[in-house]
Every structure is written in structure tokens, then in C-alpha cells.
PDB file of C-alpha atoms and ligand atoms in Angstrom:
ATOM      1  CA  MET A   1    -154.276  62.608-178.402  1.00 56.00           C
ATOM      2  CA  LYS A   2    -152.992  66.046-179.354  1.00 63.00           C
ATOM      3  CA  GLY A   3    -154.126  68.634-176.804  1.00 61.00           C
ATOM      4  CA  ALA A   4    -154.342  72.345-177.603  1.00 72.00           C
ATOM      5  CA  LYS A   5    -152.725  73.303-174.329  1.00 90.00           C
ATOM      6  CA  PRO A   6    -150.613  70.413-173.076  1.00 96.00           C
ATOM      7  CA  VAL A   7    -148.601  70.459-169.879  1.00 98.00           C
ATOM      8  CA  ILE A   8    -145.239  68.718-169.927  1.00 98.00           C
ATOM      9  CA  ALA A   9    -143.939  68.077-166.396  1.00 98.00           C
ATOM     10  CA  ILE A  10    -140.211  67.504-165.924  1.00 98.00           C
ATOM     11  CA  ASP A  11    -139.073  66.616-162.419  1.00 98.00           C
ATOM     12  CA  GLY A  12    -135.791  65.461-160.965  1.00 97.00           C
ATOM     13  CA  PRO A  13    -132.938  66.320-158.581  1.00 96.00           C
ATOM     14  CA  ALA A  14    -130.591  69.322-158.657  1.00 92.00           C
ATOM     15  CA  GLY A  15    -128.293  69.601-161.646  1.00 92.00           C
ATOM     16  CA  VAL A  16    -129.837  66.834-163.745  1.00 96.00           C
ATOM     17  CA  GLY A  17    -130.521  69.096-166.763  1.00 95.00           C
ATOM     18  CA  LYS A  18    -134.255  69.747-166.345  1.00 97.00           C
ATOM     19  CA  SER A  19    -134.024  73.387-167.455  1.00 95.00           C
ATOM     20  CA  SER A  20    -131.862  72.751-170.523  1.00 95.00           C
ATOM     21  CA  VAL A  21    -134.122  69.926-171.696  1.00 98.00           C
ATOM     22  CA  GLY A  22    -137.326  71.764-170.763  1.00 98.00           C
ATOM     23  CA  LYS A  23    -136.343  74.941-172.640  1.00 97.00           C
ATOM     24  CA  ALA A  24    -135.464  72.975-175.778  1.00 97.00           C
ATOM     25  CA  VAL A  25    -138.784  71.096-175.672  1.00 98.00           C
ATOM     26  CA  ALA A  26    -140.745  74.320-175.074  1.00 98.00           C
ATOM     27  CA  LEU A  27    -139.086  76.019-178.044  1.00 97.00           C
ATOM     28  CA  ARG A  28    -139.669  73.054-180.339  1.00 97.00           C
ATOM     29  CA  TYR A  29    -143.389  72.824-179.509  1.00 97.00           C
ATOM     30  CA  ASP A  30    -143.965  76.550-178.999  1.00 96.00           C
ATOM     31  CA  LEU A  31    -144.929  76.180-175.350  1.00 98.00           C
ATOM     32  CA  SER A  32    -143.931  78.441-172.459  1.00 98.00           C
ATOM     33  CA  PHE A  33    -141.307  77.208-170.020  1.00 98.00           C
ATOM     34  CA  LEU A  34    -141.206  77.731-166.262  1.00 98.00           C
ATOM     35  CA  SER A  35    -138.479  76.723-163.851  1.00 98.00           C
ATOM     36  CA  THR A  36    -140.403  76.409-160.591  1.00 98.00           C
ATOM     37  CA  GLY A  37    -137.098  76.152-158.734  1.00 96.00           C
ATOM     38  CA  GLU A  38    -136.456  79.729-159.819  1.00 97.00           C
ATOM     39  CA  MET A  39    -139.483  80.789-157.770  1.00 98.00           C
ATOM     40  CA  TYR A  40    -138.079  79.021-154.683  1.00 97.00           C
ATOM     41  CA  ARG A  41    -134.724  80.665-155.409  1.00 97.00           C
ATOM     42  CA  CYS A  42    -136.515  84.039-155.430  1.00 98.00           C
ATOM     43  CA  LEU A  43    -137.998  83.182-152.034  1.00 98.00           C
ATOM     44  CA  GLY A  44    -134.571  82.043-150.762  1.00 98.00           C
ATOM     45  CA  TRP A  45    -133.002  85.254-152.047  1.00 98.00           C
ATOM     46  CA  LYS A  46    -135.664  87.396-150.409  1.00 97.00           C
ATOM     47  CA  VAL A  47    -135.311  85.607-147.068  1.00 98.00           C
ATOM     48  CA  LEU A  48    -131.531  86.123-147.151  1.00 98.00           C
ATOM     49  CA  ASP A  49    -131.933  89.740-148.275  1.00 97.00           C
ATOM     50  CA  MET A  50    -134.311  90.473-145.391  1.00 97.00           C
ATOM     51  CA  GLY A  51    -131.887  88.883-142.926  1.00 98.00           C
ATOM     52  CA  ILE A  52    -134.486  86.310-141.879  1.00 97.00           C
ATOM     53  CA  ASN A  53    -133.288  83.136-140.181  1.00 97.00           C
ATOM     54  CA  LEU A  54    -134.179  80.257-142.525  1.00 96.00           C
ATOM     55  CA  ASP A  55    -135.286  78.185-139.517  1.00 95.00           C
ATOM     56  CA  ASP A  56    -137.851  80.833-138.531  1.00 96.00           C
ATOM     57  CA  GLU A  57    -140.932  79.295-140.187  1.00 96.00           C
ATOM     58  CA  ASP A  58    -143.276  82.176-139.354  1.00 97.00           C
ATOM     59  CA  LYS A  59    -141.005  84.758-140.968  1.00 97.00           C
ATOM     60  CA  VAL A  60    -140.263  82.588-144.016  1.00 98.00           C
ATOM     61  CA  PHE A  61    -144.028  82.138-144.462  1.00 98.00           C
ATOM     62  CA  GLU A  62    -144.614  85.908-144.120  1.00 98.00           C
ATOM     63  CA  ALA A  63    -141.934  86.592-146.726  1.00 98.00           C
ATOM     64  CA  ALA A  64    -143.535  84.075-149.134  1.00 98.00           C
ATOM     65  CA  LYS A  65    -147.009  85.506-148.564  1.00 98.00           C
ATOM     66  CA  ASN A  66    -145.903  89.068-149.258  1.00 98.00           C
ATOM     67  CA  ILE A  67    -144.156  88.376-152.565  1.00 98.00           C
ATOM     68  CA  LYS A  68    -145.935  89.865-155.577  1.00 98.00           C
ATOM     69  CA  TRP A  69    -145.158  87.540-158.462  1.00 98.00           C
ATOM     70  CA  SER A  70    -145.241  88.549-162.104  1.00 98.00           C
ATOM     71  CA  PHE A  71    -144.004  86.808-165.235  1.00 98.00           C
ATOM     72  CA  GLU A  72    -142.867  87.854-168.683  1.00 98.00           C
ATOM     73  CA  ARG A  73    -142.328  85.477-171.594  1.00 97.00           C
ATOM     74  CA  ALA A  74    -138.789  85.907-172.986  1.00 97.00           C
ATOM     75  CA  SER A  75    -137.657  85.231-176.559  1.00 95.00           C
ATOM     76  CA  ASP A  76    -136.502  81.713-175.583  1.00 94.00           C
ATOM     77  CA  ASN A  77    -140.097  81.016-174.384  1.00 97.00           C
ATOM     78  CA  SER A  78    -139.110  80.903-170.718  1.00 97.00           C
ATOM     79  CA  LEU A  79    -141.194  82.831-168.214  1.00 98.00           C
ATOM     80  CA  LYS A  80    -138.971  85.385-166.515  1.00 97.00           C
ATOM     81  CA  VAL A  81    -139.905  85.557-162.849  1.00 98.00           C
ATOM     82  CA  PHE A  82    -140.289  89.003-161.231  1.00 98.00           C
ATOM     83  CA  VAL A  83    -140.429  89.464-157.459  1.00 97.00           C
ATOM     84  CA  ASP A  84    -142.185  92.650-156.428  1.00 96.00           C
ATOM     85  CA  GLY A  85    -141.553  93.961-159.940  1.00 97.00           C
ATOM     86  CA  VAL A  86    -137.835  93.133-159.901  1.00 97.00           C
ATOM     87  CA  TYR A  87    -136.104  90.558-162.121  1.00 97.00           C
ATOM     88  CA  LEU A  88    -133.338  88.982-160.034  1.00 96.00           C
ATOM     89  CA  GLY A  89    -131.738  87.004-162.892  1.00 92.00           C
ATOM     90  CA  GLY A  90    -128.146  85.938-162.243  1.00 91.00           C
ATOM     91  CA  LYS A  91    -128.404  86.757-158.513  1.00 94.00           C
ATOM     92  CA  LEU A  92    -130.447  83.577-158.077  1.00 96.00           C
ATOM     93  CA  PHE A  93    -127.916  81.007-159.172  1.00 90.00           C
ATOM     94  CA  SER A  94    -125.276  81.026-156.431  1.00 90.00           C
ATOM     95  CA  ASP A  95    -124.912  77.941-154.255  1.00 89.00           C
ATOM     96  CA  LYS A  96    -125.901  80.050-151.241  1.00 95.00           C
ATOM     97  CA  VAL A  97    -129.252  80.996-152.803  1.00 96.00           C
ATOM     98  CA  GLY A  98    -129.770  77.371-153.961  1.00 93.00           C
ATOM     99  CA  GLN A  99    -129.326  76.074-150.416  1.00 93.00           C
ATOM    100  CA  ALA A 100    -131.590  78.846-149.045  1.00 97.00           C
ATOM    101  CA  ALA A 101    -134.236  77.895-151.654  1.00 96.00           C
ATOM    102  CA  SER A 102    -133.996  74.253-150.636  1.00 94.00           C
ATOM    103  CA  LYS A 103    -134.447  75.145-146.947  1.00 94.00           C
ATOM    104  CA  ALA A 104    -137.257  77.678-147.501  1.00 96.00           C
ATOM    105  CA  SER A 105    -139.109  75.258-149.782  1.00 94.00           C
ATOM    106  CA  ALA A 106    -139.249  72.677-146.983  1.00 93.00           C
ATOM    107  CA  SER A 107    -141.471  75.006-144.928  1.00 94.00           C
ATOM    108  CA  ALA A 108    -145.012  73.691-145.454  1.00 95.00           C
ATOM    109  CA  ARG A 109    -146.798  77.034-145.206  1.00 97.00           C
ATOM    110  CA  ALA A 110    -144.362  78.952-147.422  1.00 97.00           C
ATOM    111  CA  ARG A 111    -144.557  76.082-149.874  1.00 97.00           C
ATOM    112  CA  ALA A 112    -148.352  76.219-149.963  1.00 97.00           C
ATOM    113  CA  VAL A 113    -148.200  79.874-151.070  1.00 97.00           C
ATOM    114  CA  VAL A 114    -145.736  79.208-153.901  1.00 98.00           C
ATOM    115  CA  THR A 115    -147.537  75.998-154.875  1.00 98.00           C
ATOM    116  CA  GLN A 116    -150.818  77.883-155.303  1.00 98.00           C
ATOM    117  CA  LYS A 117    -149.252  80.282-157.803  1.00 98.00           C
ATOM    118  CA  GLN A 118    -147.673  77.400-159.727  1.00 98.00           C
ATOM    119  CA  ILE A 119    -150.971  75.491-159.868  1.00 98.00           C
ATOM    120  CA  GLU A 120    -152.631  78.585-161.406  1.00 98.00           C
ATOM    121  CA  ILE A 121    -149.919  78.795-164.056  1.00 98.00           C
ATOM    122  CA  GLY A 122    -150.172  75.078-164.796  1.00 98.00           C
ATOM    123  CA  ARG A 123    -153.946  75.301-165.179  1.00 97.00           C
ATOM    124  CA  ALA A 124    -153.576  77.703-168.107  1.00 97.00           C
ATOM    125  CA  GLY A 125    -151.627  74.957-169.918  1.00 96.00           C
ATOM    126  CA  ALA A 126    -149.412  75.208-173.019  1.00 97.00           C
ATOM    127  CA  ILE A 127    -146.340  74.974-170.824  1.00 98.00           C
ATOM    128  CA  VAL A 128    -143.321  72.905-169.891  1.00 98.00           C
ATOM    129  CA  MET A 129    -142.816  73.138-166.128  1.00 98.00           C
ATOM    130  CA  GLU A 130    -139.774  71.775-164.356  1.00 98.00           C
ATOM    131  CA  GLY A 131    -139.232  71.185-160.649  1.00 97.00           C
ATOM    132  CA  ARG A 132    -139.490  68.526-157.967  1.00 95.00           C
ATOM    133  CA  ASP A 133    -143.259  68.067-157.584  1.00 96.00           C
ATOM    134  CA  ILE A 134    -144.815  69.051-160.922  1.00 98.00           C
ATOM    135  CA  GLY A 135    -146.073  65.571-161.793  1.00 98.00           C
ATOM    136  CA  THR A 136    -147.132  64.752-158.238  1.00 97.00           C
ATOM    137  CA  VAL A 137    -148.641  67.999-156.869  1.00 96.00           C
ATOM    138  CA  ILE A 138    -148.645  70.977-159.256  1.00 98.00           C
ATOM    139  CA  CYS A 139    -149.979  69.310-162.410  1.00 98.00           C
ATOM    140  CA  PRO A 140    -151.062  65.751-161.538  1.00 97.00           C
ATOM    141  CA  GLY A 141    -153.121  65.740-164.759  1.00 97.00           C
ATOM    142  CA  ALA A 142    -150.171  66.675-167.018  1.00 98.00           C
ATOM    143  CA  GLN A 143    -150.282  64.910-170.383  1.00 97.00           C
ATOM    144  CA  VAL A 144    -146.559  64.122-170.151  1.00 98.00           C
ATOM    145  CA  LYS A 145    -144.621  63.389-166.963  1.00 98.00           C
ATOM    146  CA  ILE A 146    -140.875  62.911-167.120  1.00 98.00           C
ATOM    147  CA  PHE A 147    -138.554  62.193-164.191  1.00 98.00           C
ATOM    148  CA  LEU A 148    -134.865  62.706-164.962  1.00 98.00           C
ATOM    149  CA  THR A 149    -132.203  61.086-162.823  1.00 97.00           C
ATOM    150  CA  ALA A 150    -128.390  60.826-162.828  1.00 97.00           C
ATOM    151  CA  THR A 151    -125.899  59.901-160.142  1.00 97.00           C
ATOM    152  CA  ALA A 152    -124.794  62.726-157.826  1.00 97.00           C
ATOM    153  CA  GLU A 153    -121.227  62.258-159.137  1.00 97.00           C
ATOM    154  CA  GLU A 154    -122.329  62.718-162.750  1.00 97.00           C
ATOM    155  CA  ARG A 155    -124.360  65.822-161.885  1.00 97.00           C
ATOM    156  CA  ALA A 156    -121.437  67.336-159.942  1.00 97.00           C
ATOM    157  CA  LYS A 157    -119.145  66.595-162.912  1.00 96.00           C
ATOM    158  CA  ARG A 158    -121.521  68.330-165.350  1.00 94.00           C
ATOM    159  CA  ARG A 159    -121.790  71.364-163.100  1.00 92.00           C
ATOM    160  CA  PHE A 160    -117.985  71.433-162.684  1.00 94.00           C
ATOM    161  CA  LEU A 161    -117.435  71.419-166.465  1.00 93.00           C
ATOM    162  CA  GLN A 162    -120.133  74.048-166.995  1.00 87.00           C
ATOM    163  CA  LEU A 163    -118.512  76.413-164.471  1.00 89.00           C
ATOM    164  CA  LYS A 164    -115.055  75.833-166.009  1.00 92.00           C
ATOM    165  CA  GLN A 165    -116.431  76.537-169.487  1.00 91.00           C
ATOM    166  CA  ASN A 166    -117.813  79.815-168.209  1.00 87.00           C
ATOM    167  CA  GLY A 167    -114.374  80.732-166.869  1.00 92.00           C
ATOM    168  CA  LYS A 168    -115.443  80.331-163.222  1.00 87.00           C
ATOM    169  CA  THR A 169    -113.560  78.577-160.445  1.00 90.00           C
ATOM    170  CA  ALA A 170    -115.011  75.259-159.345  1.00 91.00           C
ATOM    171  CA  ASP A 171    -114.285  72.655-156.705  1.00 95.00           C
ATOM    172  CA  TYR A 172    -115.654  69.218-157.638  1.00 97.00           C
ATOM    173  CA  GLU A 173    -115.745  67.833-154.070  1.00 97.00           C
ATOM    174  CA  GLN A 174    -117.558  70.926-152.819  1.00 96.00           C
ATOM    175  CA  LEU A 175    -120.087  70.726-155.675  1.00 96.00           C
ATOM    176  CA  LEU A 176    -120.666  67.035-154.948  1.00 97.00           C
ATOM    177  CA  SER A 177    -121.314  67.568-151.244  1.00 96.00           C
ATOM    178  CA  SER A 178    -123.639  70.496-152.006  1.00 94.00           C
ATOM    179  CA  ILE A 179    -125.648  68.388-154.474  1.00 95.00           C
ATOM    180  CA  LYS A 180    -125.868  65.529-151.967  1.00 96.00           C
ATOM    181  CA  ALA A 181    -127.057  67.906-149.226  1.00 94.00           C
ATOM    182  CA  ARG A 182    -129.812  69.281-151.459  1.00 93.00           C
ATOM    183  CA  ASP A 183    -130.831  65.791-152.635  1.00 94.00           C
ATOM    184  CA  GLU A 184    -131.160  64.689-149.032  1.00 95.00           C
ATOM    185  CA  ARG A 185    -133.204  67.739-147.975  1.00 93.00           C
ATOM    186  CA  ASP A 186    -135.412  67.809-151.088  1.00 93.00           C
ATOM    187  CA  SER A 187    -136.184  64.070-150.874  1.00 93.00           C
ATOM    188  CA  SER A 188    -136.771  63.760-147.152  1.00 94.00           C
ATOM    189  CA  ARG A 189    -139.028  66.760-146.468  1.00 91.00           C
ATOM    190  CA  ALA A 190    -142.551  65.998-145.296  1.00 91.00           C
ATOM    191  CA  VAL A 191    -144.394  68.051-147.938  1.00 91.00           C
ATOM    192  CA  ALA A 192    -144.140  67.307-151.667  1.00 90.00           C
ATOM    193  CA  PRO A 193    -140.770  65.540-151.491  1.00 93.00           C
ATOM    194  CA  LEU A 194    -138.769  64.897-154.629  1.00 93.00           C
ATOM    195  CA  LYS A 195    -140.138  61.680-156.096  1.00 92.00           C
ATOM    196  CA  PRO A 196    -141.417  60.452-159.448  1.00 96.00           C
ATOM    197  CA  ALA A 197    -145.178  60.384-160.044  1.00 97.00           C
ATOM    198  CA  SER A 198    -146.438  56.810-160.340  1.00 97.00           C
ATOM    199  CA  ASP A 199    -147.151  57.428-164.048  1.00 97.00           C
ATOM    200  CA  ALA A 200    -143.915  59.295-164.858  1.00 98.00           C
ATOM    201  CA  VAL A 201    -141.427  58.057-167.453  1.00 98.00           C
ATOM    202  CA  ILE A 202    -138.109  57.756-165.609  1.00 98.00           C
ATOM    203  CA  ILE A 203    -135.019  58.525-167.683  1.00 98.00           C
ATOM    204  CA  ASP A 204    -131.589  57.798-166.241  1.00 97.00           C
ATOM    205  CA  THR A 205    -129.428  60.391-168.009  1.00 97.00           C
ATOM    206  CA  SER A 206    -126.089  59.329-166.444  1.00 96.00           C
ATOM    207  CA  ASP A 207    -124.753  57.990-169.753  1.00 95.00           C
ATOM    208  CA  MET A 208    -126.706  60.224-172.119  1.00 96.00           C
ATOM    209  CA  THR A 209    -125.838  63.527-173.776  1.00 95.00           C
ATOM    210  CA  LEU A 210    -128.131  66.519-173.407  1.00 95.00           C
ATOM    211  CA  ARG A 211    -129.110  66.064-177.045  1.00 97.00           C
ATOM    212  CA  GLN A 212    -130.081  62.435-176.476  1.00 98.00           C
ATOM    213  CA  VAL A 213    -132.204  63.304-173.428  1.00 98.00           C
ATOM    214  CA  THR A 214    -133.901  66.156-175.303  1.00 98.00           C
ATOM    215  CA  ASP A 215    -134.662  63.892-178.286  1.00 98.00           C
ATOM    216  CA  LYS A 216    -136.154  61.279-175.980  1.00 98.00           C
ATOM    217  CA  VAL A 217    -138.433  63.826-174.246  1.00 98.00           C
ATOM    218  CA  LEU A 218    -139.439  65.316-177.621  1.00 98.00           C
ATOM    219  CA  GLU A 219    -140.377  61.847-178.825  1.00 98.00           C
ATOM    220  CA  ILE A 220    -142.459  61.073-175.727  1.00 98.00           C
ATOM    221  CA  SER A 221    -144.209  64.476-175.912  1.00 97.00           C
ATOM    222  CA  SER A 222    -144.790  64.474-179.659  1.00 96.00           C
ATOM    223  CA  PRO A 223    -148.293  62.892-179.670  1.00 95.00           C
ATOM    224  CA  TYR A 224    -149.549  65.611-177.308  1.00 95.00           C
ATOM    225  CA  ALA A 225    -147.684  68.656-178.518  1.00 92.00           C
ATOM    226  CA  SER A 226    -146.591  68.614-182.133  1.00 72.00           C
TER     227      SER A 226
HETATM  228  O1   DC B 301    -134.306  73.424-159.421  1.00 68.02           O
HETATM  229  P1   DC B 301    -133.509  74.377-158.528  1.00 68.02           P
HETATM  230  O2   DC B 301    -132.167  73.835-158.173  1.00 68.02           O
HETATM  231  O3   DC B 301    -133.419  75.744-159.097  1.00 68.02           O
HETATM  232  O4   DC B 301    -134.392  74.460-157.180  1.00 68.02           O
HETATM  233  C1   DC B 301    -133.954  75.131-156.016  1.00 68.02           C
HETATM  234  C2   DC B 301    -134.616  74.495-154.795  1.00 68.02           C
HETATM  235  O5   DC B 301    -136.025  74.753-154.825  1.00 68.02           O
HETATM  236  C3   DC B 301    -134.493  72.987-154.702  1.00 68.02           C
HETATM  237  O6   DC B 301    -133.354  72.593-153.973  1.00 68.02           O
HETATM  238  C4   DC B 301    -135.763  72.552-154.025  1.00 68.02           C
HETATM  239  C5   DC B 301    -136.741  73.630-154.318  1.00 68.02           C
HETATM  240  N1   DC B 301    -137.765  73.236-155.286  1.00 68.02           N
HETATM  241  C6   DC B 301    -138.887  72.595-154.791  1.00 68.02           C
HETATM  242  O7   DC B 301    -138.956  72.318-153.612  1.00 68.02           O
HETATM  243  N2   DC B 301    -139.919  72.293-155.617  1.00 68.02           N
HETATM  244  C7   DC B 301    -139.860  72.587-156.923  1.00 68.02           C
HETATM  245  N3   DC B 301    -140.912  72.293-157.714  1.00 68.02           N
HETATM  246  C8   DC B 301    -138.708  73.209-157.464  1.00 68.02           C
HETATM  247  C9   DC B 301    -137.654  73.510-156.610  1.00 68.02           C
END
């Protein structure tokens, strides 16, 4: 069963821990790791930076089409995403950019452009990819498909604690409503909505620690990757 270049697809809603789990699995099995949401965040950031109205589909599509993507594998195995040669890093993780990414990613034509790039990356294999549609659209032939879930309240709580730990201010109710808004938009859009592939293993992480979730995904992936 072991494949030389397996693809491990991890999908799920905002704030469920896909990146933390995916990075740990990639490191353990010496695979690359890509957060596909980071690419949509780059698009969201660019649209905001250019002053484009997020409801203007033509302009959002143009912005997506004109992005020159490049990637560099970092020491933690994750692929750093460069937009037009620039690494945006921490600029991508504000709530404003997250909401812009969610809106821009609902535009079918802009999505098609980003999807094409992600399909190319997935085809090369030897990668853990996380997002909303990896198992359904980007890598339907992935050897491992995981769908992580947790209640919106639990995800808001985790995010709240994470921000506090990093010495940032946080408002639980605001985080919860933001997560619910993104869930609603990401799940109800016409193209590639957030949903588990029919052959995905669904893991409800609400009562699990990060370590437990990681161990479970490592165990499921082991026949294909170790
Ligand atoms: O995973 P994230 O929070 O960084 O993703 C930001 C937004 O990008 C998310 O709200 C929806 C969109 N997204 C998507 O539509 N498809 C993906 N594969 C990944 C993210």
C-alpha cells in the first residue's frame, strides 16, 4: 500500500486545527505541507490592497489571474507562498483578510484559477494539503482523506486561548460570530463548498487534544506514508 509520493488531504472548517495537524504529519513522514487557505488569503489580501470591491467578480477574477505564484519549502516542511515574489507571512492572518479570502474564494472564476495551481501541486505528490475541497476537487485520488470537525463554540474557544497565549486581545463572542459567518459562506457557496468527500474519514475533534488528533491522522496515514 505504501506509495512513494502519497497525498494526504485534510479538510474541514475554519479554526479546526488542520494546519497544526497537517504540519506535524508532514514532518513525521517527510512530506511537504501546503495550506491552500493561505493562497486564498493571499488573493484576499491582494484584492483589499488594490482597493477592489469584493463583490466585483470581474476584478476579483482579474486579480487572481494576474498573481504570479511561487513556493519555497521551509525548514518545517511547509511551502511558503509568494505572491508576485513577495512573502506576505503574518499579514495574512487577520480576521479581515480571512473574511476577504472567504468572499474571494466564492467567486467561481477566481476559484478556478487558484484551483488549477493547487491541482498541479497535488499532482506532484509527496504532500499534505489542507483546505476545504482537497479531497473532493483538488486531489480526489488522494491516498488519505481526512475531514476534521468541531463545534463552532469549541473552535472559537481554541482561537481565543491561542490569541491570549500570544499576548493578544481577544473577544470570544466576536470570534464565534466570525467563525459562524465563514462556516456559512464556505459551506453554502455553489462551487466546491466545504464538505467531506464520500470516502473521507471524519474525525470530530471537539473533545480531543491536538496530540490525539495528530496521532489518529498519523495512524490512518501510516500504511501509505511511513
Ligand atoms: O483555511 P483558512 O481559514 O486559511 O482559509 C481562508 C478562506 O479560504 C476560507 O474561509 C475559505 C477559503 N478556502 C477555500 O475556499 N478552499 C480551500 N481549499 C481553502 C480555503
